[in-house]
Tab-separated table of C-alpha atoms in Angstrom:
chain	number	residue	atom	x	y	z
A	123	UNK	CA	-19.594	45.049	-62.536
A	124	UNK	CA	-20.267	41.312	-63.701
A	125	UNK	CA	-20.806	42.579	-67.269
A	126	UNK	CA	-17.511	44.645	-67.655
A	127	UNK	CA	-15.111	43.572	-69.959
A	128	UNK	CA	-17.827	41.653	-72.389
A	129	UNK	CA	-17.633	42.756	-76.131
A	130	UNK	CA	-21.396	43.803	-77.451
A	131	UNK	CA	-23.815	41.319	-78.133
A	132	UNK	CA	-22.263	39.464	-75.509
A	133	UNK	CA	-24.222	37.812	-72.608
A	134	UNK	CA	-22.950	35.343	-70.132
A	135	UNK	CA	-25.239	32.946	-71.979
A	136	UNK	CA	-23.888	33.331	-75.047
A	137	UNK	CA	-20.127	32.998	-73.778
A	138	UNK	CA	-21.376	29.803	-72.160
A	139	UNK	CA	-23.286	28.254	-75.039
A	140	UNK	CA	-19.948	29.397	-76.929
A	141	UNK	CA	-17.905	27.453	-74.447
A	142	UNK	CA	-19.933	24.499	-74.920
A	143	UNK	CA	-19.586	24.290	-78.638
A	144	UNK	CA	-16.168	24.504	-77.975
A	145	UNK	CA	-15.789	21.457	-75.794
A	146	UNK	CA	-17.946	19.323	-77.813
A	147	UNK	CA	-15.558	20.364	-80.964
A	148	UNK	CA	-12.678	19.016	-78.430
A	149	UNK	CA	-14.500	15.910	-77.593
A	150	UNK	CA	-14.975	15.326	-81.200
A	151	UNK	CA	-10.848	15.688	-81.922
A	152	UNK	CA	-10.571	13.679	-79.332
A	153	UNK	CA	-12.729	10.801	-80.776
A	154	UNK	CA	-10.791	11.053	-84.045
A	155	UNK	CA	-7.929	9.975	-82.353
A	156	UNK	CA	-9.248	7.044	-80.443
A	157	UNK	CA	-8.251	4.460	-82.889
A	158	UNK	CA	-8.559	1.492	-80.680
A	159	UNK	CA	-9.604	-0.057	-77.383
A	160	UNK	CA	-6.596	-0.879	-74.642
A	161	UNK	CA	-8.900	-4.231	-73.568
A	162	UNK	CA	-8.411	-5.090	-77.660
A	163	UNK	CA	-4.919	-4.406	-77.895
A	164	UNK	CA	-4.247	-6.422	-74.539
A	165	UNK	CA	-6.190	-9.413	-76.046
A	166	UNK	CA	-2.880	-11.143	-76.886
A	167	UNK	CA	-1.520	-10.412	-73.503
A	168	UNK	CA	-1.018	-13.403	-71.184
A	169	UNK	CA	-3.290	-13.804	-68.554
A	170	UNK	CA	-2.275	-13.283	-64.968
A	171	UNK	CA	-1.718	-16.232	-62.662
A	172	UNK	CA	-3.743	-16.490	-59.240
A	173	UNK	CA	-2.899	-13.627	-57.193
A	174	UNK	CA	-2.228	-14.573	-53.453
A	175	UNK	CA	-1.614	-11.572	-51.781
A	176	UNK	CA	-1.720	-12.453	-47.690
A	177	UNK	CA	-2.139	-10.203	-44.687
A	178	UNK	CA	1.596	-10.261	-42.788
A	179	UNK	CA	1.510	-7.728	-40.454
A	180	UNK	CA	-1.329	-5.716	-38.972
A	181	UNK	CA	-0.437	-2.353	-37.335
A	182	UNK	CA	-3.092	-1.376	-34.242
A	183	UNK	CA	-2.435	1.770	-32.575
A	184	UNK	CA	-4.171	4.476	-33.097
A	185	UNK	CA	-7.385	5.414	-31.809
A	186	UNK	CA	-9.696	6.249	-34.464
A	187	UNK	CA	-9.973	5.654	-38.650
A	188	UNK	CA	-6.747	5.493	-40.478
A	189	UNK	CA	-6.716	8.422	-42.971
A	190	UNK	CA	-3.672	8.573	-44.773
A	191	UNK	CA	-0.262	6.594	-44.791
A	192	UNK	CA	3.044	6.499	-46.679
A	193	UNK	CA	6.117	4.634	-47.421
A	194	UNK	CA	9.731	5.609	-46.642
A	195	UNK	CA	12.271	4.671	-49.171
A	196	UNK	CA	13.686	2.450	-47.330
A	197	UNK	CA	11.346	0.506	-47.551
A	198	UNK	CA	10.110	-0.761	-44.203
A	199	UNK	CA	9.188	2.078	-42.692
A	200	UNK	CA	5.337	3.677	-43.133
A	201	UNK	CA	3.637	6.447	-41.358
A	202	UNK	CA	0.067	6.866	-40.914
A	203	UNK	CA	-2.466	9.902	-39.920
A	204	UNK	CA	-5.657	9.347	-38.442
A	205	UNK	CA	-8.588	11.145	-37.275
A	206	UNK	CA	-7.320	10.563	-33.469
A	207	UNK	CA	-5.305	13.708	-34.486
A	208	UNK	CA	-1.778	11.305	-34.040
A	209	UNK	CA	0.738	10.622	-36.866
A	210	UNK	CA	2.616	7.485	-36.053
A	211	UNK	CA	5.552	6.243	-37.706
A	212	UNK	CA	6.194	2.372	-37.573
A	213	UNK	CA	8.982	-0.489	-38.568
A	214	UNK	CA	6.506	-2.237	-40.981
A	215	UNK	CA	8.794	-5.906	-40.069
A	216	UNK	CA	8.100	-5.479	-36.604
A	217	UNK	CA	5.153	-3.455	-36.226
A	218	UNK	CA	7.035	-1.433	-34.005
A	219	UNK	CA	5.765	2.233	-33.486
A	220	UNK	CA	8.965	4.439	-34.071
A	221	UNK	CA	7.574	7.952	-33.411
A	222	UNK	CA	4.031	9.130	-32.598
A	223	UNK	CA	2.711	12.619	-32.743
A	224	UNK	CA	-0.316	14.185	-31.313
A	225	UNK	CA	-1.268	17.002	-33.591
A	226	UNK	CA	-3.468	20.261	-32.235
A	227	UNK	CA	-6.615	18.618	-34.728
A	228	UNK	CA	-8.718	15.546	-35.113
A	229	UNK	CA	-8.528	14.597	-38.745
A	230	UNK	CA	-5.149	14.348	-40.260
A	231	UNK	CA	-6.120	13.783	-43.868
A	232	UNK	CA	-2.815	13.516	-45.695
A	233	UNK	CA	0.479	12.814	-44.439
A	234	UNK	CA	3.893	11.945	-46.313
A	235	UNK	CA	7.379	10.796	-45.956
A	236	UNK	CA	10.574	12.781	-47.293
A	237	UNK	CA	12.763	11.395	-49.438
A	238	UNK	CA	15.848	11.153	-47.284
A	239	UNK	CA	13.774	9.364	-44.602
A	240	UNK	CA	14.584	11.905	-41.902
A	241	UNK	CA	11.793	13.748	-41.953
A	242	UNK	CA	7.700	13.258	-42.193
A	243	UNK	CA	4.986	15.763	-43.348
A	244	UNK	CA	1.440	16.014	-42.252
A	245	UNK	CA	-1.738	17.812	-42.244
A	246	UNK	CA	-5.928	18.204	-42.435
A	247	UNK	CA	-8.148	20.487	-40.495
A	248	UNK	CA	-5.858	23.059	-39.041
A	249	UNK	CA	-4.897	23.945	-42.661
A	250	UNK	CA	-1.693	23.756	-42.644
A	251	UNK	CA	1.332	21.455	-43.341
A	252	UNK	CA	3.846	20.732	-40.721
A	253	UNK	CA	7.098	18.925	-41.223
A	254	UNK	CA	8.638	17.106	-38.403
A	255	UNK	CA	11.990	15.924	-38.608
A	256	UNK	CA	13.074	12.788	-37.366
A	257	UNK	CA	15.878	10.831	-35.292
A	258	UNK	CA	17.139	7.911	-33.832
A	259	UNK	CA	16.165	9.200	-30.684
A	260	UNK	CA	12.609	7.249	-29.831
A	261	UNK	CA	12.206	9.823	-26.733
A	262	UNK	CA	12.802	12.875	-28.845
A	263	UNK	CA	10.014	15.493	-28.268
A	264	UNK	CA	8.999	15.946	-32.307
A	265	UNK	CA	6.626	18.153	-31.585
A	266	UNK	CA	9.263	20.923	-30.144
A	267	UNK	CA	10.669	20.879	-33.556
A	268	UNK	CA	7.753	21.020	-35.453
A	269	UNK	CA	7.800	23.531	-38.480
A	270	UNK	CA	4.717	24.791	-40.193
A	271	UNK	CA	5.288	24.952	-44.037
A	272	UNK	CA	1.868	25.819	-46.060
A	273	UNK	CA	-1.135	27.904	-45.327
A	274	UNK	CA	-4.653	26.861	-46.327
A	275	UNK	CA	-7.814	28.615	-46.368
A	276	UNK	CA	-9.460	24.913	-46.034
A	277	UNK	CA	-8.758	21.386	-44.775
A	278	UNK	CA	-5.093	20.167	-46.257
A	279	UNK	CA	-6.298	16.888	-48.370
A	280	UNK	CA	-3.021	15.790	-49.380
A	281	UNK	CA	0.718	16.301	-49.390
A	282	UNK	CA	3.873	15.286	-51.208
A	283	UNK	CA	7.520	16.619	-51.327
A	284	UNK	CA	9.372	16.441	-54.383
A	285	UNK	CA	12.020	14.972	-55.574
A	286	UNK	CA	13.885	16.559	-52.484
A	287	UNK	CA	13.492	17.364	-48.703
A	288	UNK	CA	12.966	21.021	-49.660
A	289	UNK	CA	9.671	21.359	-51.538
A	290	UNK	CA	6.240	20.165	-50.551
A	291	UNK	CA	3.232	20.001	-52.922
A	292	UNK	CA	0.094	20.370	-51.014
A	293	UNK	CA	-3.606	20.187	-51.911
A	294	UNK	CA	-6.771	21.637	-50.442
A	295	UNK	CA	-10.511	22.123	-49.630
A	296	UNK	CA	-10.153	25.757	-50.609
A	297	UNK	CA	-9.649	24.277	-54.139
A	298	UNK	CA	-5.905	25.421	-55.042
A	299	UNK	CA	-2.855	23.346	-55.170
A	300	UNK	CA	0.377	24.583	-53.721
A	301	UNK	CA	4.096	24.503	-53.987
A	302	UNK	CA	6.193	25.364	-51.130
A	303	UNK	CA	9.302	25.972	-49.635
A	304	UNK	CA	10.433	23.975	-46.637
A	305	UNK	CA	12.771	26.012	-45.140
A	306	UNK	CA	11.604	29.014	-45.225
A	307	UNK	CA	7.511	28.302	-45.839
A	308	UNK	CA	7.611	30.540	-48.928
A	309	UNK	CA	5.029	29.575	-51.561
A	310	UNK	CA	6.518	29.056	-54.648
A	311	UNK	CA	3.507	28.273	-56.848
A	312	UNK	CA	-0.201	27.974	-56.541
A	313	UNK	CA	-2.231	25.895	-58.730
A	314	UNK	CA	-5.712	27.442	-59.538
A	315	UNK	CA	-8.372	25.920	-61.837
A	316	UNK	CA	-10.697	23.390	-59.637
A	317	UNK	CA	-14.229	24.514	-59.043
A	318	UNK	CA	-14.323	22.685	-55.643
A	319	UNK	CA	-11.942	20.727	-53.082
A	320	UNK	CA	-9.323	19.533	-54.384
A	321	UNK	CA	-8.938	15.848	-52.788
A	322	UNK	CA	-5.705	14.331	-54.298
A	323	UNK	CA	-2.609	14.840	-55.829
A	324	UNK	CA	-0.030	12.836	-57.604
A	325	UNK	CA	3.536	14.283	-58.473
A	326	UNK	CA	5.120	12.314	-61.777
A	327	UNK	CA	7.701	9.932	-61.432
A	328	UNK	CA	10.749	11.999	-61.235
A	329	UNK	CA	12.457	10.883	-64.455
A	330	UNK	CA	9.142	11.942	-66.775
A	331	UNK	CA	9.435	15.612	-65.931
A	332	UNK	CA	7.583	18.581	-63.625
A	333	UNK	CA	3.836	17.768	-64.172
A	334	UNK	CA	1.509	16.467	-61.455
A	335	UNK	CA	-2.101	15.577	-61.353
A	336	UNK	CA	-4.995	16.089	-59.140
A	337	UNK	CA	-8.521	15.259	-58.353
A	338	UNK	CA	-11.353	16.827	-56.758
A	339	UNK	CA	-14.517	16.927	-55.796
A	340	UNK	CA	-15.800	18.580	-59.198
A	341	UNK	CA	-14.947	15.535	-60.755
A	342	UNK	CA	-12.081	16.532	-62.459
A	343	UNK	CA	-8.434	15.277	-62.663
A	344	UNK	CA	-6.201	18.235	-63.404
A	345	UNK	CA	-2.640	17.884	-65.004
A	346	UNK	CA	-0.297	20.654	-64.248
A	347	UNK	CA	3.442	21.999	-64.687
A	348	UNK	CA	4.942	22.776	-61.345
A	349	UNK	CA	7.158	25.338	-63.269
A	350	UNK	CA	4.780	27.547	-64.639
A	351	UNK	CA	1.748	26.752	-62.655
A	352	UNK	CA	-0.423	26.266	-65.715
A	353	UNK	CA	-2.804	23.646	-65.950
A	354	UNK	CA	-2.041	21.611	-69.256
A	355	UNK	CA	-4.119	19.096	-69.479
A	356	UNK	CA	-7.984	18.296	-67.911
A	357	UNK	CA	-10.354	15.131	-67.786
A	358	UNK	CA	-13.586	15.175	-66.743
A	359	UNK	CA	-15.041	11.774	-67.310
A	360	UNK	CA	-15.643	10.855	-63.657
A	361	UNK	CA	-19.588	11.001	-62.576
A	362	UNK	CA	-18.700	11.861	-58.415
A	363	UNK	CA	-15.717	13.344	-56.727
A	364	UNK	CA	-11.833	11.836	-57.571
A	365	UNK	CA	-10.557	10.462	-53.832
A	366	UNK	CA	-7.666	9.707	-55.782
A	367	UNK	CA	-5.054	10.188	-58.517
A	368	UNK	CA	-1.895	7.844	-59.196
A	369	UNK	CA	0.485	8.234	-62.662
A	370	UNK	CA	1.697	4.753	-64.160
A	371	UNK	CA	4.861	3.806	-63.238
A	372	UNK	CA	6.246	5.481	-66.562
A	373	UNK	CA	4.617	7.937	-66.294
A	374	UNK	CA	2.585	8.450	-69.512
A	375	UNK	CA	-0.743	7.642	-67.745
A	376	UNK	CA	-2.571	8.230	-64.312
A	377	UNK	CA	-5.370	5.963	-62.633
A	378	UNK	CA	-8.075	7.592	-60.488
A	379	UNK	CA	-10.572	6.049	-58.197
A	380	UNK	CA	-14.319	7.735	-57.469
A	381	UNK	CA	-17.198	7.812	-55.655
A	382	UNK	CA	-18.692	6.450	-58.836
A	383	UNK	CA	-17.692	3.151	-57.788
A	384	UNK	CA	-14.968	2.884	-60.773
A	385	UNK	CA	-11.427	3.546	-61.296
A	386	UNK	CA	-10.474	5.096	-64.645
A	387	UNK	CA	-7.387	4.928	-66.551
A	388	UNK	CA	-6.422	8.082	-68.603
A	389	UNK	CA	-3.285	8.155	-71.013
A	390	UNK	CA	-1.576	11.252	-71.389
A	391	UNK	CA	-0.216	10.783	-74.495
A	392	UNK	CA	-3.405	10.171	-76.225
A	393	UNK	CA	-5.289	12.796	-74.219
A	394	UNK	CA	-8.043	10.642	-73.380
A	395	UNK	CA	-9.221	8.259	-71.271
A	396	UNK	CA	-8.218	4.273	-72.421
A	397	UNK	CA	-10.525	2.129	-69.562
A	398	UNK	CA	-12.897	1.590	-66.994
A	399	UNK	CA	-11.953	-0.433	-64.145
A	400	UNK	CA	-15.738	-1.719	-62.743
A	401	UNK	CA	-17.759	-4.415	-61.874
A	402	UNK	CA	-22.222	-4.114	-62.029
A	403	UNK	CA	-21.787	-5.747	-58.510
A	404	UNK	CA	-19.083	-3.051	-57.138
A	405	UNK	CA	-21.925	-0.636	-55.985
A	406	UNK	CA	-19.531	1.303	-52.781
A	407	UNK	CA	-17.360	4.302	-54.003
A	408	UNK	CA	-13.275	3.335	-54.472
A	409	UNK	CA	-11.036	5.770	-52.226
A	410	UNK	CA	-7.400	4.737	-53.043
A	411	UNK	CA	-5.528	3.425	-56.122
A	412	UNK	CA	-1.965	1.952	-56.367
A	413	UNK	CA	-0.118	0.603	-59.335
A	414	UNK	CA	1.755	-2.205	-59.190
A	415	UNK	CA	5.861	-1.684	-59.628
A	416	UNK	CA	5.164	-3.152	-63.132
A	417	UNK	CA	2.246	-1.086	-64.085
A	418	UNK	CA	-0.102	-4.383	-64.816
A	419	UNK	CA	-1.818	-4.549	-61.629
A	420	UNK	CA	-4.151	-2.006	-60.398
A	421	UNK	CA	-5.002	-2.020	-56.534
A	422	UNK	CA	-8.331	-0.171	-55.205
A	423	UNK	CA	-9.624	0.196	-52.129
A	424	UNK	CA	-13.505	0.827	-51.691
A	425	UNK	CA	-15.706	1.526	-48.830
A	426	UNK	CA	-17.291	-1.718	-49.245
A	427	UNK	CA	-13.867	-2.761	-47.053
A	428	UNK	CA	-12.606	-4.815	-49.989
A	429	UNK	CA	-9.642	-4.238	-51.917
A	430	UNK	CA	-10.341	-5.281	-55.623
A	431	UNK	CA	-6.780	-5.427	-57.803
A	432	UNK	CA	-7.361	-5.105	-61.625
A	433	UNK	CA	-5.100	-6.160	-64.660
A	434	UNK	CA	-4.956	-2.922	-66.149
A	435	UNK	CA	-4.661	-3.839	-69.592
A	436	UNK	CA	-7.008	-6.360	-69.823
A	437	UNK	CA	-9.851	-4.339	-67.304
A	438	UNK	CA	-10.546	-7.538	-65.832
A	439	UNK	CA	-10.640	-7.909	-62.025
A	440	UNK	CA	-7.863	-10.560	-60.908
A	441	UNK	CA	-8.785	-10.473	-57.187
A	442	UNK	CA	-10.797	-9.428	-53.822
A	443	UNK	CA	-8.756	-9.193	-50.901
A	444	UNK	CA	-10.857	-9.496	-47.851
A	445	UNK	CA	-9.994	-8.522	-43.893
A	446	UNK	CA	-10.630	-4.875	-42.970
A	447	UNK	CA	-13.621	-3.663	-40.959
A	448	UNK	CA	-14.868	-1.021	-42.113
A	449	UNK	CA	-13.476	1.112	-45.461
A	450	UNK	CA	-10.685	1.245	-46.302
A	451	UNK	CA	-9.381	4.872	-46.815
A	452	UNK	CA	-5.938	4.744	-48.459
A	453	UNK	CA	-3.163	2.173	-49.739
A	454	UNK	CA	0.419	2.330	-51.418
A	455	UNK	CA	2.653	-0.279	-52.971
A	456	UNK	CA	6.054	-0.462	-51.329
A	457	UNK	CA	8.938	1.293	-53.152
A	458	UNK	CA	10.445	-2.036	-53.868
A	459	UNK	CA	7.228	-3.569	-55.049
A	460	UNK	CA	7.395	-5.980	-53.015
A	461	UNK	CA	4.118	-5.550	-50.594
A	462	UNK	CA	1.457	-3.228	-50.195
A	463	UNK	CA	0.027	-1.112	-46.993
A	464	UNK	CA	-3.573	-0.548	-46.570
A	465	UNK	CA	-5.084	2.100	-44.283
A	466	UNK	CA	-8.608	1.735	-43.399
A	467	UNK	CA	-11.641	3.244	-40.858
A	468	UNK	CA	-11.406	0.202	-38.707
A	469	UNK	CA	-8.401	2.267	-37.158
A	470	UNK	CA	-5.583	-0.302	-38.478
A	471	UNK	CA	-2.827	-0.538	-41.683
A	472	UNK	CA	-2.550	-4.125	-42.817
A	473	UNK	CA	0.904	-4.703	-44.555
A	474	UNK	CA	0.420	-7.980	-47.387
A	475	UNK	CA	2.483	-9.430	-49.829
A	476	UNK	CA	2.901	-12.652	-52.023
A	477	UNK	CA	4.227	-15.921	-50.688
């Protein structure tokens, strides 16, 4: 059965060494084309100014490590998942909790905020993705409500709607991607060409077109249309598993961050990858990245419990931010720009900003 469909004189060894050729050919291209480093061309580039990013607000609440969290566009509002099995949504001024849900699983890897505000989405190792909607009623029963959207064969790692309440991109252990209806829980694409879990996703900034980008745990970060399902572009520079993908605020470039202990840039344009963001001393794998609104600054967290931020064109580290307990697992810049939100194991978010 394996062998049907091979031409003669084929073996799978041959079709492999054949493959191989091939992607050393590509690598070579590749090289041709990498005219010159993005740490040379930033050389005339002003240096940044001391960074003095301060803890404001620290939100304590749930019972267990911090997994995932997300802005709403309204900037104040964030919800987080945890491995307590409760989503919470707070007022990030007042550290009020809004809305809390207890979902039927420990471990709620990924959760996300809709676009309109009124509704959250969240998931991990009940495979699925449920969508709550939300209102100004604090004593609402959410749960009652609740609406199951996609269907895993593994863990849900990570979810995002799209540039509307009604689709949700979702990724997976059972190494697929997935687009989805809302409404009616129809899939409306799936997204195969990871060898392993997929742990991340990224959808582009809406005004660069219908491509996202994800990472996994066979060390590749995958580019894909949403349209058409195909996977158009591939990088596989990474030496562990990607815990997670970000584009550039343009939208012609992504970040990752690794168990390798570095982040990577990778330009889309050029098809390559343009820097290393790492340190002989940063020795603890980096689980979350986050540009800033600009696109100079490069946050990572690491499970060292640091958050290191890089000047991305330079590939210089700028600053260590100190003050979680244990790793911390994910962390997003405000939609304004203005602060950032940091979700780590030591079961609290810590909201900072300038001043």
């Amino acid at each position: 059965m394996a062998c049907q469909g091979l031409a003669s004189g084929e073996t799978l060894k041959s079709l492999k060494a054949e493959s191989e050729t091939l992607r050393k050919k590509l690598e070579e291209e590749r090289k041709k084309l990498h005219d010159v480093e993005l740490e040379k061309v930033a050389e005339k580039a002003e240096a940044l100014g001391e960074l003095n990013m301060k803890t404001r607000r620290t939100l304590k609440g749930h019972g267990n490590k911090v997994l995932c969290m997300d802005w709403c566009k309204d900037k104040r509002r964030i919800v987080s998942s945890s491995q307590d099995g409760k989503v919470i949504v707070w007022d990030a001024f007042t550290t009020n909790k809004e809305h809390a849900v207890t979902m039927p699983t420990t471990w709620v890897m990924a959760c996300a905020y809709a676009p309109s505000g009124c509704a959250i989405a969240c998931g991990g190792l009940d495979n699925k993705c449920s969508v709550y909607p939300l209102s100004l009623d604090k004593d609402e029963n959410l749960a009652a409500k609740k609406k199951s959207v996609a269907m895993h064969t593994n863990y849900l790692s990570g979810c995002t709607f799209t540039n509307s309440d009604m689709q949700i991109l979702t990724s997976s252990g059972d190494g697929t991607s997935a687009l989805w209806d809302v409404e009616s829980g129809q899939l409306l694409q799936s997204f195969h060409g990871h060898s392993a879990d997929v742990l991340t996703l990224d959808l582009a900034p809406s005004e660069t077109g219908n491509t996202f980008v994800s990472g996994g745990s066979d060390k590749k970060a995958n580019v894909w249309d949403l349209r058409s399902g195909q996977n158009v572009q591939s990088f596989d520079t990474h030496d562990s598993d990607i815990n997670c993908v970000k584009y550039y605020p343009s939208g012609d470039a992504f970040a990752s961050a690794s168990d390798d202990s570095t982040c990577r840039l990778f330009d889309l344009r050029a098809d390559r990858e343009v820097s290393i963001y790492s340190k002989d001393s940063i020795i603890f794998g980096a689980a979350s990245v986050d540009f800033s609104l600009s696109g100079r600054l490069l946050f990572a967290g690491y499970n060292d419990y640091t958050i290191n931020v890089w000047d991305v064109l330079k590939g210089t580290r700028v600053a260590i931010l100190f003050g979680h307990e244990n790793r911390v697992s994910s962390l997003r810049v405000s939609p304004d720009g203005t602060a950032f939100c940091s979700g780590s194991w030591d079961n609290t978010l810590r909201v900072r900003h300038e001043g």
